PDB file of C-alpha atoms in Angstrom:
ATOM      1  CA  UNK A   1     100.157 154.292 138.458  1.00 59.00           C
ATOM      2  CA  UNK A   2     101.877 157.200 140.210  1.00 71.00           C
ATOM      3  CA  UNK A   3     103.229 158.101 143.614  1.00 77.00           C
ATOM      4  CA  UNK A   4     104.828 160.980 145.459  1.00 89.00           C
ATOM      5  CA  UNK A   5     106.278 161.817 148.875  1.00 95.00           C
ATOM      6  CA  UNK A   6     107.526 164.933 150.606  1.00 94.00           C
ATOM      7  CA  UNK A   7     107.516 166.969 153.815  1.00 96.00           C
ATOM      8  CA  UNK A   8     105.444 169.813 155.202  1.00 95.00           C
ATOM      9  CA  UNK A   9     107.556 171.656 157.771  1.00 95.00           C
ATOM     10  CA  UNK A  10     106.174 174.002 160.416  1.00 95.00           C
ATOM     11  CA  UNK A  11     107.447 177.607 160.212  1.00 96.00           C
ATOM     12  CA  UNK A  12     109.099 177.357 163.642  1.00 93.00           C
ATOM     13  CA  UNK A  13     111.219 174.460 162.384  1.00 92.00           C
ATOM     14  CA  UNK A  14     112.381 175.749 159.008  1.00 95.00           C
ATOM     15  CA  UNK A  15     115.636 177.185 160.348  1.00 95.00           C
ATOM     16  CA  UNK A  16     116.595 173.721 161.562  1.00 94.00           C
ATOM     17  CA  UNK A  17     116.537 172.178 158.087  1.00 97.00           C
ATOM     18  CA  UNK A  18     120.051 171.143 157.120  1.00 96.00           C
ATOM     19  CA  UNK A  19     119.296 169.267 153.909  1.00 96.00           C
ATOM     20  CA  UNK A  20     116.661 167.631 151.735  1.00 97.00           C
ATOM     21  CA  UNK A  21     116.996 164.960 149.051  1.00 97.00           C
ATOM     22  CA  UNK A  22     114.225 163.847 146.704  1.00 96.00           C
ATOM     23  CA  UNK A  23     115.674 160.406 146.024  1.00 96.00           C
ATOM     24  CA  UNK A  24     112.748 159.144 143.940  1.00 95.00           C
ATOM     25  CA  UNK A  25     108.977 159.472 143.636  1.00 94.00           C
ATOM     26  CA  UNK A  26     108.694 156.935 146.464  1.00 96.00           C
ATOM     27  CA  UNK A  27     111.217 158.181 149.011  1.00 97.00           C
ATOM     28  CA  UNK A  28     112.934 161.298 150.267  1.00 97.00           C
ATOM     29  CA  UNK A  29     114.858 162.468 153.286  1.00 98.00           C
ATOM     30  CA  UNK A  30     115.126 165.506 155.529  1.00 98.00           C
ATOM     31  CA  UNK A  31     118.090 166.341 157.750  1.00 97.00           C
ATOM     32  CA  UNK A  32     117.366 168.438 160.820  1.00 95.00           C
ATOM     33  CA  UNK A  33     119.755 170.244 163.126  1.00 93.00           C
ATOM     34  CA  UNK A  34     119.340 169.246 166.765  1.00 90.00           C
ATOM     35  CA  UNK A  35     121.398 169.788 169.871  1.00 85.00           C
ATOM     36  CA  UNK A  36     124.736 168.119 169.230  1.00 84.00           C
ATOM     37  CA  UNK A  37     124.381 167.553 165.505  1.00 90.00           C
ATOM     38  CA  UNK A  38     121.826 166.327 162.985  1.00 94.00           C
ATOM     39  CA  UNK A  39     119.130 163.648 162.718  1.00 95.00           C
ATOM     40  CA  UNK A  40     117.700 162.164 159.552  1.00 96.00           C
ATOM     41  CA  UNK A  41     114.037 161.583 158.746  1.00 97.00           C
ATOM     42  CA  UNK A  42     113.294 159.358 155.757  1.00 98.00           C
ATOM     43  CA  UNK A  43     109.823 158.921 154.346  1.00 98.00           C
ATOM     44  CA  UNK A  44     108.770 156.198 151.948  1.00 97.00           C
ATOM     45  CA  UNK A  45     105.768 154.859 150.071  1.00 97.00           C
ATOM     46  CA  UNK A  46     106.132 151.139 149.365  1.00 97.00           C
ATOM     47  CA  UNK A  47     104.507 149.367 146.387  1.00 96.00           C
ATOM     48  CA  UNK A  48     101.512 147.333 147.495  1.00 95.00           C
ATOM     49  CA  UNK A  49     101.618 143.592 148.009  1.00 95.00           C
ATOM     50  CA  UNK A  50     100.353 142.658 144.521  1.00 95.00           C
ATOM     51  CA  UNK A  51     103.015 144.617 142.657  1.00 96.00           C
ATOM     52  CA  UNK A  52     105.764 142.512 140.995  1.00 96.00           C
ATOM     53  CA  UNK A  53     108.304 141.094 143.425  1.00 97.00           C
ATOM     54  CA  UNK A  54     111.242 142.867 141.760  1.00 97.00           C
ATOM     55  CA  UNK A  55     109.523 146.243 142.125  1.00 97.00           C
ATOM     56  CA  UNK A  56     108.852 145.652 145.812  1.00 98.00           C
ATOM     57  CA  UNK A  57     112.332 144.276 146.428  1.00 98.00           C
ATOM     58  CA  UNK A  58     113.937 147.231 144.648  1.00 98.00           C
ATOM     59  CA  UNK A  59     112.010 149.619 146.884  1.00 98.00           C
ATOM     60  CA  UNK A  60     113.814 148.278 149.949  1.00 98.00           C
ATOM     61  CA  UNK A  61     117.145 148.205 148.129  1.00 98.00           C
ATOM     62  CA  UNK A  62     116.677 151.891 147.270  1.00 98.00           C
ATOM     63  CA  UNK A  63     115.563 152.648 150.822  1.00 98.00           C
ATOM     64  CA  UNK A  64     118.796 151.103 152.122  1.00 98.00           C
ATOM     65  CA  UNK A  65     120.776 153.239 149.689  1.00 98.00           C
ATOM     66  CA  UNK A  66     118.981 156.380 150.857  1.00 98.00           C
ATOM     67  CA  UNK A  67     119.668 155.401 154.467  1.00 98.00           C
ATOM     68  CA  UNK A  68     123.377 155.217 153.646  1.00 97.00           C
ATOM     69  CA  UNK A  69     123.262 158.563 151.811  1.00 96.00           C
ATOM     70  CA  UNK A  70     121.619 160.290 154.783  1.00 97.00           C
ATOM     71  CA  UNK A  71     124.818 161.536 156.407  1.00 96.00           C
ATOM     72  CA  UNK A  72     124.066 162.614 159.969  1.00 94.00           C
ATOM     73  CA  UNK A  73     125.848 162.093 163.264  1.00 92.00           C
ATOM     74  CA  UNK A  74     122.547 161.426 165.031  1.00 92.00           C
ATOM     75  CA  UNK A  75     119.929 158.779 164.513  1.00 93.00           C
ATOM     76  CA  UNK A  76     117.851 158.123 161.412  1.00 96.00           C
ATOM     77  CA  UNK A  77     114.133 157.387 161.444  1.00 97.00           C
ATOM     78  CA  UNK A  78     111.750 156.046 158.803  1.00 98.00           C
ATOM     79  CA  UNK A  79     108.121 157.131 158.484  1.00 98.00           C
ATOM     80  CA  UNK A  80     105.679 156.207 155.762  1.00 97.00           C
ATOM     81  CA  UNK A  81     103.181 153.877 154.150  1.00 97.00           C
ATOM     82  CA  UNK A  82     104.951 150.519 153.991  1.00 98.00           C
ATOM     83  CA  UNK A  83     101.916 148.676 152.617  1.00 97.00           C
ATOM     84  CA  UNK A  84     102.699 145.689 154.841  1.00 97.00           C
ATOM     85  CA  UNK A  85      99.897 143.973 156.706  1.00 97.00           C
ATOM     86  CA  UNK A  86     101.854 142.760 159.700  1.00 97.00           C
ATOM     87  CA  UNK A  87      99.108 141.448 161.933  1.00 96.00           C
ATOM     88  CA  UNK A  88     100.631 140.174 165.144  1.00 97.00           C
ATOM     89  CA  UNK A  89     104.070 139.205 166.331  1.00 97.00           C
ATOM     90  CA  UNK A  90     105.281 135.648 165.683  1.00 96.00           C
ATOM     91  CA  UNK A  91     107.999 133.697 167.551  1.00 97.00           C
ATOM     92  CA  UNK A  92     111.433 135.090 166.760  1.00 96.00           C
ATOM     93  CA  UNK A  93     110.136 138.465 165.605  1.00 98.00           C
ATOM     94  CA  UNK A  94     110.163 140.280 168.937  1.00 97.00           C
ATOM     95  CA  UNK A  95     113.116 142.534 168.032  1.00 97.00           C
ATOM     96  CA  UNK A  96     111.283 143.938 164.997  1.00 98.00           C
ATOM     97  CA  UNK A  97     107.547 143.529 165.601  1.00 98.00           C
ATOM     98  CA  UNK A  98     106.400 144.459 169.079  1.00 97.00           C
ATOM     99  CA  UNK A  99     103.648 142.828 171.140  1.00 97.00           C
ATOM    100  CA  UNK A 100     100.950 145.381 170.278  1.00 97.00           C
ATOM    101  CA  UNK A 101      99.951 144.580 166.706  1.00 96.00           C
ATOM    102  CA  UNK A 102      96.625 144.801 164.944  1.00 96.00           C
ATOM    103  CA  UNK A 103      94.747 143.151 162.114  1.00 93.00           C
ATOM    104  CA  UNK A 104      95.540 140.301 159.818  1.00 95.00           C
ATOM    105  CA  UNK A 105      98.169 139.488 157.263  1.00 96.00           C
ATOM    106  CA  UNK A 106      97.515 139.993 153.550  1.00 94.00           C
ATOM    107  CA  UNK A 107      94.588 137.947 152.240  1.00 92.00           C
ATOM    108  CA  UNK A 108      96.023 137.653 148.725  1.00 91.00           C
ATOM    109  CA  UNK A 109      98.905 135.218 149.017  1.00 89.00           C
ATOM    110  CA  UNK A 110     102.175 135.931 147.186  1.00 94.00           C
ATOM    111  CA  UNK A 111     105.486 134.096 147.378  1.00 95.00           C
ATOM    112  CA  UNK A 112     107.203 136.917 149.294  1.00 97.00           C
ATOM    113  CA  UNK A 113     104.731 139.289 150.980  1.00 97.00           C
ATOM    114  CA  UNK A 114     105.597 142.835 151.995  1.00 98.00           C
ATOM    115  CA  UNK A 115     105.522 141.710 155.611  1.00 98.00           C
ATOM    116  CA  UNK A 116     108.576 139.512 154.972  1.00 98.00           C
ATOM    117  CA  UNK A 117     110.421 142.218 153.040  1.00 98.00           C
ATOM    118  CA  UNK A 118     109.813 144.709 155.848  1.00 98.00           C
ATOM    119  CA  UNK A 119     111.013 142.231 158.464  1.00 98.00           C
ATOM    120  CA  UNK A 120     114.177 141.507 156.486  1.00 98.00           C
ATOM    121  CA  UNK A 121     114.872 145.217 155.979  1.00 98.00           C
ATOM    122  CA  UNK A 122     114.452 146.009 159.676  1.00 98.00           C
ATOM    123  CA  UNK A 123     116.567 143.018 160.704  1.00 98.00           C
ATOM    124  CA  UNK A 124     119.426 144.025 158.404  1.00 98.00           C
ATOM    125  CA  UNK A 125     119.513 147.614 159.722  1.00 98.00           C
ATOM    126  CA  UNK A 126     118.550 146.691 163.326  1.00 98.00           C
ATOM    127  CA  UNK A 127     115.313 148.684 163.312  1.00 98.00           C
ATOM    128  CA  UNK A 128     111.951 148.043 164.959  1.00 98.00           C
ATOM    129  CA  UNK A 129     108.388 148.982 164.032  1.00 98.00           C
ATOM    130  CA  UNK A 130     107.752 151.611 166.681  1.00 97.00           C
ATOM    131  CA  UNK A 131     103.943 151.498 166.430  1.00 96.00           C
ATOM    132  CA  UNK A 132     103.945 147.923 167.714  1.00 98.00           C
ATOM    133  CA  UNK A 133     105.770 148.826 170.922  1.00 97.00           C
ATOM    134  CA  UNK A 134     103.090 151.268 172.065  1.00 96.00           C
ATOM    135  CA  UNK A 135     100.029 149.894 173.839  1.00 96.00           C
ATOM    136  CA  UNK A 136      97.194 152.009 172.485  1.00 96.00           C
ATOM    137  CA  UNK A 137      93.495 151.377 171.783  1.00 96.00           C
ATOM    138  CA  UNK A 138      92.711 149.740 168.449  1.00 95.00           C
ATOM    139  CA  UNK A 139      91.050 152.889 167.156  1.00 95.00           C
ATOM    140  CA  UNK A 140      94.418 154.654 167.551  1.00 96.00           C
ATOM    141  CA  UNK A 141      96.404 151.831 165.938  1.00 96.00           C
ATOM    142  CA  UNK A 142      94.628 151.645 162.586  1.00 97.00           C
ATOM    143  CA  UNK A 143      95.928 153.928 159.839  1.00 97.00           C
ATOM    144  CA  UNK A 144      93.997 152.674 156.790  1.00 96.00           C
ATOM    145  CA  UNK A 145      90.402 151.794 155.949  1.00 96.00           C
ATOM    146  CA  UNK A 146      89.103 149.529 153.183  1.00 94.00           C
ATOM    147  CA  UNK A 147      87.045 151.025 150.310  1.00 92.00           C
ATOM    148  CA  UNK A 148      83.453 151.657 151.351  1.00 91.00           C
ATOM    149  CA  UNK A 149      84.333 151.943 155.039  1.00 94.00           C
ATOM    150  CA  UNK A 150      83.858 155.198 156.928  1.00 92.00           C
ATOM    151  CA  UNK A 151      86.416 156.478 159.459  1.00 91.00           C
ATOM    152  CA  UNK A 152      84.010 156.030 162.371  1.00 89.00           C
ATOM    153  CA  UNK A 153      82.995 152.460 161.473  1.00 93.00           C
ATOM    154  CA  UNK A 154      83.475 149.769 164.071  1.00 95.00           C
ATOM    155  CA  UNK A 155      87.099 148.631 164.167  1.00 96.00           C
ATOM    156  CA  UNK A 156      87.665 145.160 162.733  1.00 96.00           C
ATOM    157  CA  UNK A 157      90.557 143.443 160.891  1.00 95.00           C
ATOM    158  CA  UNK A 158      88.560 143.109 157.674  1.00 94.00           C
ATOM    159  CA  UNK A 159      87.814 146.854 157.588  1.00 96.00           C
ATOM    160  CA  UNK A 160      90.991 148.468 158.900  1.00 97.00           C
ATOM    161  CA  UNK A 161      94.738 147.913 158.857  1.00 97.00           C
ATOM    162  CA  UNK A 162      97.960 149.388 160.246  1.00 97.00           C
ATOM    163  CA  UNK A 163     100.051 150.311 157.195  1.00 97.00           C
ATOM    164  CA  UNK A 164     101.656 153.647 158.102  1.00 97.00           C
ATOM    165  CA  UNK A 165     104.622 152.955 160.325  1.00 98.00           C
ATOM    166  CA  UNK A 166     107.524 154.482 162.231  1.00 98.00           C
ATOM    167  CA  UNK A 167     110.755 152.498 161.982  1.00 98.00           C
ATOM    168  CA  UNK A 168     113.119 153.332 164.829  1.00 97.00           C
ATOM    169  CA  UNK A 169     116.612 152.001 165.637  1.00 96.00           C
ATOM    170  CA  UNK A 170     116.120 148.980 167.862  1.00 96.00           C
ATOM    171  CA  UNK A 171     118.435 150.369 170.522  1.00 93.00           C
ATOM    172  CA  UNK A 172     116.562 153.698 170.585  1.00 92.00           C
ATOM    173  CA  UNK A 173     112.903 152.708 170.789  1.00 94.00           C
ATOM    174  CA  UNK A 174     112.449 155.112 173.696  1.00 93.00           C
ATOM    175  CA  UNK A 175     112.953 157.981 171.237  1.00 93.00           C
ATOM    176  CA  UNK A 176     109.411 157.401 169.992  1.00 96.00           C
ATOM    177  CA  UNK A 177     107.219 158.900 172.704  1.00 95.00           C
ATOM    178  CA  UNK A 178     103.824 158.746 170.979  1.00 96.00           C
ATOM    179  CA  UNK A 179     102.363 156.795 168.047  1.00 96.00           C
ATOM    180  CA  UNK A 180      98.626 157.250 167.461  1.00 97.00           C
ATOM    181  CA  UNK A 181      96.344 157.672 164.466  1.00 96.00           C
ATOM    182  CA  UNK A 182      93.699 160.390 164.299  1.00 95.00           C
ATOM    183  CA  UNK A 183      90.599 159.006 162.598  1.00 92.00           C
ATOM    184  CA  UNK A 184      88.613 162.172 163.261  1.00 89.00           C
ATOM    185  CA  UNK A 185      90.708 164.278 160.887  1.00 86.00           C
ATOM    186  CA  UNK A 186      88.775 164.953 157.680  1.00 73.00           C
ATOM    187  CA  UNK A 187      90.992 163.954 154.759  1.00 83.00           C
ATOM    188  CA  UNK A 188      89.958 162.842 151.232  1.00 87.00           C
ATOM    189  CA  UNK A 189      91.942 159.608 151.476  1.00 90.00           C
ATOM    190  CA  UNK A 190      91.659 156.068 152.825  1.00 93.00           C
ATOM    191  CA  UNK A 191      94.583 156.730 155.192  1.00 94.00           C
ATOM    192  CA  UNK A 192      94.441 158.572 158.500  1.00 95.00           C
ATOM    193  CA  UNK A 193      96.761 161.145 159.954  1.00 94.00           C
ATOM    194  CA  UNK A 194      99.288 159.450 162.208  1.00 95.00           C
ATOM    195  CA  UNK A 195     100.757 161.447 165.073  1.00 95.00           C
ATOM    196  CA  UNK A 196     104.302 160.532 166.114  1.00 96.00           C
ATOM    197  CA  UNK A 197     106.332 162.301 168.769  1.00 95.00           C
ATOM    198  CA  UNK A 198     110.113 161.875 168.741  1.00 92.00           C
ATOM    199  CA  UNK A 199     112.417 162.846 171.566  1.00 89.00           C
ATOM    200  CA  UNK A 200     114.925 165.163 169.823  1.00 76.00           C
ATOM    201  CA  UNK A 201     116.596 167.750 172.042  1.00 62.00           C
ATOM    202  CA  UNK A 202     116.627 171.041 170.126  1.00 47.00           C
ATOM    203  CA  UNK A 203     116.836 173.366 173.110  1.00 49.00           C
ATOM    204  CA  UNK A 204     120.574 173.860 172.828  1.00 43.00           C
ATOM    205  CA  UNK A 205     120.586 174.920 169.187  1.00 43.00           C
ATOM    206  CA  UNK A 206     121.488 178.513 168.403  1.00 45.00           C
ATOM    207  CA  UNK A 207     118.629 180.608 167.039  1.00 46.00           C
ATOM    208  CA  UNK A 208     118.989 181.985 163.495  1.00 43.00           C
ATOM    209  CA  UNK A 209     120.275 185.543 163.172  1.00 43.00           C
ATOM    210  CA  UNK A 210     117.811 188.040 161.717  1.00 39.00           C
ATOM    211  CA  UNK A 211     119.179 190.293 159.016  1.00 35.00           C
TER     212      UNK A 211
END
């Protein structure tokens, strides 16, 4: 019945923060200074598949609005729990869902599943699910475990899913260098840490002046 999102920023990176906007309890953005300008990082937490359609639809409408409000001259990236069980790529989906999927689609059938809403959102903005374009072992693809399952349980579609995603501009998929989950990290949650590496050149930025 509640949600919340935010950022934890490493000390070495704090001087590169240009702006932050808490748009709602489900999404926020962070603008970072990089060489040549600024990039935007947007994080979101989507309602799960059994929430009312209007609530799930409004999430993506708000996410589009936040994307427009994130004024940067560089690229914008989305990271978060999109609560969409994608499974594997289907014909005609290759621009959004890559060839390296995992798991199964939602068991509980609804008229418009989150998978479809995510696909529509990415198609409209010309984004791709970066996780699905990286060929990694299944134990590094999964980001969520079902209740009663332990992190080190044998990987299977009925026990694990890939819900935490990186959405990257379709024309810039090479920006995402690494996309792996870390099941070994001890966290009191049914989600795993997911480690993404983006190629953002910060070397040319001026260092902050010390007073």
